[in-house]
mmCIF file of C-alpha atoms in Angstrom:
data_model
loop_
_atom_site.group_PDB
_atom_site.id
_atom_site.type_symbol
_atom_site.label_atom_id
_atom_site.label_comp_id
_atom_site.label_asym_id
_atom_site.label_seq_id
_atom_site.Cartn_x
_atom_site.Cartn_y
_atom_site.Cartn_z
ATOM 1 C CA MET A 9 6.034 0.578 28.681
ATOM 2 C CA LYS A 10 2.693 1.225 27.016
ATOM 3 C CA ILE A 11 1.669 3.743 24.386
ATOM 4 C CA VAL A 12 -1.460 5.507 25.642
ATOM 5 C CA ILE A 13 -2.015 8.038 22.827
ATOM 6 C CA ASP A 14 -1.711 7.229 19.135
ATOM 7 C CA THR A 15 -0.096 10.309 17.597
ATOM 8 C CA HIS A 16 -0.502 9.379 13.913
ATOM 9 C CA THR A 17 -3.891 8.434 12.416
ATOM 10 C CA HIS A 18 -5.731 9.174 9.168
ATOM 11 C CA SER A 19 -9.401 9.524 8.321
ATOM 12 C CA LEU A 20 -11.339 9.473 5.049
ATOM 13 C CA ALA A 21 -10.243 13.078 4.527
ATOM 14 C CA SER A 22 -6.756 11.857 3.636
ATOM 15 C CA GLY A 23 -8.143 10.388 0.429
ATOM 16 C CA HIS A 24 -6.429 7.002 0.748
ATOM 17 C CA ALA A 25 -7.636 6.136 4.258
ATOM 18 C CA TYR A 26 -10.876 4.340 4.950
ATOM 19 C CA SER A 27 -12.370 5.293 8.306
ATOM 20 C CA THR A 28 -14.317 8.151 9.840
ATOM 21 C CA VAL A 29 -13.135 10.075 12.886
ATOM 22 C CA ASP A 30 -15.703 8.202 14.977
ATOM 23 C CA ASP A 31 -14.346 4.903 13.615
ATOM 24 C CA LEU A 32 -10.846 5.911 14.703
ATOM 25 C CA ALA A 33 -12.146 6.797 18.159
ATOM 26 C CA ARG A 34 -13.808 3.394 18.453
ATOM 27 C CA GLY A 35 -10.548 1.769 17.389
ATOM 28 C CA ALA A 36 -8.649 3.724 20.031
ATOM 29 C CA ALA A 37 -11.160 2.757 22.701
ATOM 30 C CA ALA A 38 -11.001 -0.909 21.681
ATOM 31 C CA LYS A 39 -7.213 -0.856 22.151
ATOM 32 C CA GLY A 40 -7.534 0.726 25.582
ATOM 33 C CA LEU A 41 -5.921 3.998 24.552
ATOM 34 C CA SER A 42 -6.477 7.253 26.403
ATOM 35 C CA GLY A 43 -6.529 9.279 23.198
ATOM 36 C CA PHE A 44 -5.552 9.676 19.558
ATOM 37 C CA VAL A 45 -4.393 12.484 17.290
ATOM 38 C CA LEU A 46 -6.043 12.956 13.902
ATOM 39 C CA THR A 47 -3.174 13.714 11.529
ATOM 40 C CA ASP A 48 -4.682 13.774 8.076
ATOM 41 C CA HIS A 49 -2.289 14.539 5.236
ATOM 42 C CA GLY A 50 -1.670 18.152 4.307
ATOM 43 C CA PRO A 51 -3.207 19.635 1.133
ATOM 44 C CA ALA A 52 -0.216 19.091 -1.167
ATOM 45 C CA LEU A 53 -0.400 15.298 -1.003
ATOM 46 C CA CYS A 54 -4.057 14.536 -1.534
ATOM 47 C CA GLY A 55 -5.906 17.807 -1.921
ATOM 48 C CA THR A 56 -7.257 17.944 1.631
ATOM 49 C CA HIS A 57 -8.869 21.365 1.899
ATOM 50 C CA PRO A 58 -7.278 23.696 4.475
ATOM 51 C CA TYR A 59 -10.773 24.234 5.900
ATOM 52 C CA HIS A 60 -10.691 20.607 7.044
ATOM 53 C CA PHE A 61 -7.956 21.451 9.527
ATOM 54 C CA GLY A 62 -9.384 24.802 10.537
ATOM 55 C CA ASN A 63 -12.751 23.249 11.339
ATOM 56 C CA LEU A 64 -11.456 20.431 13.553
ATOM 57 C CA ARG A 65 -12.530 22.603 16.470
ATOM 58 C CA VAL A 66 -16.118 21.350 15.962
ATOM 59 C CA ILE A 67 -15.143 17.807 16.974
ATOM 60 C CA PRO A 68 -15.710 17.060 20.682
ATOM 61 C CA THR A 69 -12.589 16.669 22.771
ATOM 62 C CA VAL A 70 -13.833 13.274 23.961
ATOM 63 C CA LEU A 71 -15.138 10.629 21.560
ATOM 64 C CA GLU A 72 -16.099 7.095 22.565
ATOM 65 C CA GLY A 73 -14.510 7.775 25.941
ATOM 66 C CA VAL A 74 -11.082 8.714 24.548
ATOM 67 C CA ARG A 75 -9.432 12.115 24.111
ATOM 68 C CA PHE A 76 -9.423 13.586 20.609
ATOM 69 C CA TYR A 77 -6.490 15.795 19.596
ATOM 70 C CA SER A 78 -6.466 17.870 16.414
ATOM 71 C CA GLY A 79 -3.433 17.579 14.190
ATOM 72 C CA VAL A 80 -1.939 17.275 10.736
ATOM 73 C CA GLU A 81 0.754 15.343 8.942
ATOM 74 C CA ALA A 82 2.015 18.319 6.978
ATOM 75 C CA ASN A 83 4.243 17.863 3.952
ATOM 76 C CA ILE A 84 7.781 19.188 3.853
ATOM 77 C CA MET A 85 7.878 21.081 0.575
ATOM 78 C CA ASP A 86 11.472 22.279 0.154
ATOM 79 C CA ARG A 87 14.947 22.362 1.654
ATOM 80 C CA HIS A 88 13.975 25.354 3.784
ATOM 81 C CA GLY A 89 11.453 23.321 5.800
ATOM 82 C CA ALA A 90 8.355 24.993 4.351
ATOM 83 C CA LEU A 91 5.041 23.224 4.987
ATOM 84 C CA ASP A 92 1.847 22.968 2.944
ATOM 85 C CA LEU A 93 -0.540 24.453 5.507
ATOM 86 C CA ASN A 94 -0.793 28.088 6.494
ATOM 87 C CA SER A 95 0.656 29.299 9.771
ATOM 88 C CA TYR A 96 -2.722 30.546 11.043
ATOM 89 C CA THR A 97 -4.061 26.981 11.022
ATOM 90 C CA LEU A 98 -0.850 25.337 12.213
ATOM 91 C CA ALA A 99 -0.751 27.629 15.232
ATOM 92 C CA ARG A 100 -4.157 26.373 16.359
ATOM 93 C CA LEU A 101 -3.733 22.610 16.114
ATOM 94 C CA ASP A 102 -2.834 20.385 19.042
ATOM 95 C CA PHE A 103 -0.024 18.495 17.310
ATOM 96 C CA VAL A 104 1.871 19.128 14.066
ATOM 97 C CA LEU A 105 3.688 16.263 12.402
ATOM 98 C CA ALA A 106 5.763 17.034 9.319
ATOM 99 C CA GLY A 107 7.255 14.536 6.924
ATOM 100 C CA PHE A 108 8.436 13.611 3.461
ATOM 101 C CA HIS A 109 6.112 12.226 0.797
ATOM 102 C CA GLU A 110 7.245 11.565 -2.764
ATOM 103 C CA PRO A 111 4.643 13.707 -4.590
ATOM 104 C CA CYS A 112 5.649 16.735 -2.510
ATOM 105 C CA PHE A 113 9.430 16.446 -2.209
ATOM 106 C CA ASP A 114 11.891 14.812 -4.592
ATOM 107 C CA PRO A 115 13.932 12.300 -2.550
ATOM 108 C CA GLY A 116 17.062 13.622 -4.275
ATOM 109 C CA ASN A 117 20.108 12.789 -2.187
ATOM 110 C CA LEU A 118 21.196 12.398 1.415
ATOM 111 C CA ALA A 119 22.551 15.931 1.726
ATOM 112 C CA GLY A 120 19.414 17.589 0.368
ATOM 113 C CA ASN A 121 17.074 15.396 2.402
ATOM 114 C CA THR A 122 19.042 16.081 5.567
ATOM 115 C CA GLU A 123 19.048 19.817 4.930
ATOM 116 C CA ALA A 124 15.276 19.797 4.492
ATOM 117 C CA LEU A 125 14.602 17.698 7.601
ATOM 118 C CA VAL A 126 16.912 19.785 9.785
ATOM 119 C CA ALA A 127 15.194 22.930 8.470
ATOM 120 C CA ALA A 128 11.774 21.450 9.235
ATOM 121 C CA LEU A 129 12.892 20.738 12.790
ATOM 122 C CA ALA A 130 13.888 24.389 13.081
ATOM 123 C CA ASN A 131 10.458 25.469 11.810
ATOM 124 C CA PRO A 132 8.618 26.782 14.899
ATOM 125 C CA TYR A 133 5.322 25.316 13.671
ATOM 126 C CA VAL A 134 6.628 21.723 13.631
ATOM 127 C CA ASP A 135 6.287 19.551 16.738
ATOM 128 C CA ALA A 136 7.563 16.205 15.429
ATOM 129 C CA ILE A 137 8.820 14.470 12.296
ATOM 130 C CA SER A 138 6.848 11.573 10.843
ATOM 131 C CA HIS A 139 8.577 8.344 9.745
ATOM 132 C CA PRO A 140 12.139 9.778 9.556
ATOM 133 C CA GLY A 141 13.373 6.196 9.107
ATOM 134 C CA ASN A 142 11.812 5.929 5.640
ATOM 135 C CA PRO A 143 14.593 4.528 3.396
ATOM 136 C CA ALA A 144 13.084 6.287 0.364
ATOM 137 C CA PHE A 145 14.428 9.521 1.900
ATOM 138 C CA PRO A 146 17.931 8.741 3.212
ATOM 139 C CA VAL A 147 19.205 11.265 5.745
ATOM 140 C CA ASP A 148 22.163 11.798 8.042
ATOM 141 C CA LYS A 149 20.376 10.355 11.065
ATOM 142 C CA ARG A 150 22.828 11.712 13.613
ATOM 143 C CA ALA A 151 22.411 15.252 12.251
ATOM 144 C CA VAL A 152 18.631 14.870 12.359
ATOM 145 C CA VAL A 153 18.647 13.568 15.934
ATOM 146 C CA GLU A 154 20.942 16.379 17.035
ATOM 147 C CA ALA A 155 18.607 18.931 15.420
ATOM 148 C CA ALA A 156 15.612 17.395 17.180
ATOM 149 C CA VAL A 157 17.354 17.672 20.543
ATOM 150 C CA ARG A 158 18.500 21.218 19.798
ATOM 151 C CA HIS A 159 14.977 22.399 19.009
ATOM 152 C CA GLY A 160 13.127 20.306 21.592
ATOM 153 C CA LYS A 161 11.188 18.408 18.925
ATOM 154 C CA ALA A 162 10.228 14.727 18.714
ATOM 155 C CA LEU A 163 11.087 12.059 16.159
ATOM 156 C CA GLU A 164 8.584 9.357 15.356
ATOM 157 C CA ILE A 165 9.225 5.648 15.444
ATOM 158 C CA ASN A 166 6.479 4.717 13.016
ATOM 159 C CA ASP A 167 5.001 1.278 13.618
ATOM 160 C CA GLY A 168 3.480 1.200 10.146
ATOM 161 C CA SER A 169 6.914 1.601 8.561
ATOM 162 C CA PHE A 170 7.895 -1.867 9.748
ATOM 163 C CA ARG A 171 4.943 -3.267 7.787
ATOM 164 C CA ILE A 172 4.480 -1.066 4.717
ATOM 165 C CA ARG A 173 7.779 0.683 3.940
ATOM 166 C CA GLN A 174 10.125 -2.000 2.705
ATOM 167 C CA GLY A 175 13.612 -1.782 4.172
ATOM 168 C CA SER A 176 12.609 0.526 7.036
ATOM 169 C CA ARG A 177 13.543 -1.718 9.960
ATOM 170 C CA PRO A 178 17.329 -1.134 10.092
ATOM 171 C CA HIS A 179 16.849 2.603 9.590
ATOM 172 C CA CYS A 180 14.223 2.858 12.335
ATOM 173 C CA GLU A 181 16.351 0.775 14.690
ATOM 174 C CA GLU A 182 19.430 2.913 14.033
ATOM 175 C CA LEU A 183 17.390 6.061 14.553
ATOM 176 C CA ALA A 184 16.102 4.697 17.859
ATOM 177 C CA ARG A 185 19.652 3.946 19.029
ATOM 178 C CA LEU A 186 20.770 7.477 18.176
ATOM 179 C CA CYS A 187 17.750 8.919 19.982
ATOM 180 C CA ALA A 188 18.677 6.882 23.052
ATOM 181 C CA GLU A 189 22.258 8.158 22.947
ATOM 182 C CA ALA A 190 21.262 11.787 22.498
ATOM 183 C CA GLY A 191 18.253 11.838 24.820
ATOM 184 C CA ALA A 192 15.863 12.858 22.046
ATOM 185 C CA PHE A 193 12.112 12.911 22.478
ATOM 186 C CA VAL A 194 10.288 10.218 20.509
ATOM 187 C CA VAL A 195 6.673 9.439 19.752
ATOM 188 C CA VAL A 196 5.202 6.172 18.518
ATOM 189 C CA GLY A 197 2.536 6.391 15.824
ATOM 190 C CA SER A 198 0.546 3.618 14.194
ATOM 191 C CA ASP A 199 0.113 5.580 10.943
ATOM 192 C CA ALA A 200 -3.330 3.981 10.846
ATOM 193 C CA HIS A 201 -5.233 4.384 7.577
ATOM 194 C CA TYR A 202 -7.947 2.005 8.815
ATOM 195 C CA TRP A 203 -9.542 1.999 12.237
ATOM 196 C CA ARG A 204 -8.404 -1.479 13.233
ATOM 197 C CA ASP A 205 -4.790 -0.308 13.036
ATOM 198 C CA VAL A 206 -5.221 2.494 15.582
ATOM 199 C CA GLY A 207 -2.979 1.796 18.553
ATOM 200 C CA ASN A 208 -0.744 -0.714 16.775
ATOM 201 C CA SER A 209 2.626 -0.059 18.366
ATOM 202 C CA ALA A 210 4.153 -3.412 19.332
ATOM 203 C CA THR A 211 6.941 -3.493 16.737
ATOM 204 C CA ALA A 212 7.979 0.109 17.291
ATOM 205 C CA LEU A 213 7.976 -0.455 21.054
ATOM 206 C CA GLU A 214 10.271 -3.445 20.629
ATOM 207 C CA ALA A 215 12.710 -1.224 18.715
ATOM 208 C CA ILE A 216 12.528 1.483 21.392
ATOM 209 C CA VAL A 217 13.153 -0.946 24.242
ATOM 210 C CA ALA A 218 15.990 -2.662 22.379
ATOM 211 C CA ALA A 219 17.604 0.730 21.712
ATOM 212 C CA GLY A 220 17.443 1.646 25.389
ATOM 213 C CA ILE A 221 15.217 4.716 25.079
ATOM 214 C CA PRO A 222 13.932 5.474 28.582
ATOM 215 C CA GLU A 223 10.191 5.742 29.057
ATOM 216 C CA GLU A 224 10.432 9.386 30.126
ATOM 217 C CA ARG A 225 11.624 10.322 26.619
ATOM 218 C CA VAL A 226 8.648 8.570 24.959
ATOM 219 C CA LEU A 227 6.133 11.393 24.980
ATOM 220 C CA ASN A 228 2.998 9.392 24.263
ATOM 221 C CA ALA A 229 3.680 6.725 26.864
ATOM 222 C CA SER A 230 2.087 9.138 29.352
ATOM 223 C CA VAL A 231 -0.955 11.376 28.997
ATOM 224 C CA GLU A 232 0.564 13.944 31.342
ATOM 225 C CA ARG A 233 3.893 13.988 29.498
ATOM 226 C CA PHE A 234 2.271 14.298 26.090
ATOM 227 C CA GLU A 235 -0.113 17.038 27.171
ATOM 228 C CA ALA A 236 2.699 19.016 28.820
ATOM 229 C CA PHE A 237 4.695 18.783 25.590
ATOM 230 C CA ILE A 238 1.857 19.868 23.309
ATOM 231 C CA ALA A 239 0.885 22.697 25.665
ATOM 232 C CA GLU A 240 4.396 24.122 25.496
ATOM 233 C CA ARG A 241 4.592 23.599 21.745
ATOM 234 C CA ALA A 242 1.179 25.282 21.285
ATOM 235 C CA ARG A 243 2.448 28.266 23.259
ATOM 236 C CA ILE A 244 5.522 28.526 21.024
ATOM 237 C CA ARG A 245 3.518 28.192 17.801
ATOM 238 C CA ALA A 246 0.978 30.796 18.931
ATOM 239 C CA ALA A 247 3.747 33.207 19.949
ATOM 240 C CA GLU A 248 5.464 32.758 16.581
ATOM 241 C CA TYR A 249 2.245 33.431 14.710
ATOM 242 C CA SER A 250 1.478 36.488 16.821
ATOM 243 C CA THR A 251 4.954 37.907 16.228
ATOM 244 C CA VAL A 252 4.860 37.340 12.469
ATOM 245 C CA SER A 253 1.272 38.518 11.989
ATOM 246 C CA GLN A 254 2.015 41.744 13.808
ATOM 247 C CA GLY A 255 5.117 42.325 11.724
ATOM 248 C CA ARG A 256 7.551 42.300 14.624
#
C-alpha cells in the first residue's frame, strides 16, 4: 500500500509552519506523490484570515507536476461541533479536516471530548477528523469510529502524531484497529509544517497494516478513490449551504 495524496499539510499561513505552497508542492513531487491538500489552521488557532481560504481558488490545480487540493484544518470550537470558518467558505473547499487544538477547545474530560467529536462528525461541512488519537483529548474511540461510519466521514491516522505528540502511538493503534473492525474510512496525513515532511507516512502505514485496514478503506491510497470521496462530500456541503442560505 502506498499513500499517493498527502491530506494534511501546512504553509507559512498557519503561523507556526515554515514553507510556501510551492515548497510543499516540491516536497510532494520529491516524494513521488500525485497530490497534496493544503490544510492550514483555521482562524481561531493562529489568526489565519478567512480570506486566505476563500482565495485559494487562485492557486493552480497543478503545481510542480502534482495536484493541488484546497482545504483547511478547522478547529472544533464547542461540544456542538461548531467550526471556526464560515459555511460559505467551507462549502467551496476540496477537503475539510476538523480537529481539537488546546487554544480553541478545553480538553476537559472524555465525555465532553467525545460529545464534541461525534457532533463534528455529524456536521455536514466536515469531511474528516484530524489526529483523533491525540492523548491530550481522550475520547471514547469506539463511539467516534461508529459516528464516522454512520456519517460516511474519515478518521485520520496522523503520521506526525507518532513523532510530536507524546503518548499517541497506543491511541492511534487502537483507533486503527477499531476502524478495521467497523470498516471506517481512514486517511493518512503527514501533518507537515515543513516541506521536507510532506508525504511522510511510513509509521502511520505500519499501524494501518498491522490493524488490518484494507487498502480500499484508505481513501488517499488511490487518486480515484480520494477524488470520488471529495466529489461526493463537496456535493453534500454545497447542498447544505444552499439549503441553509435559502432558509429552507
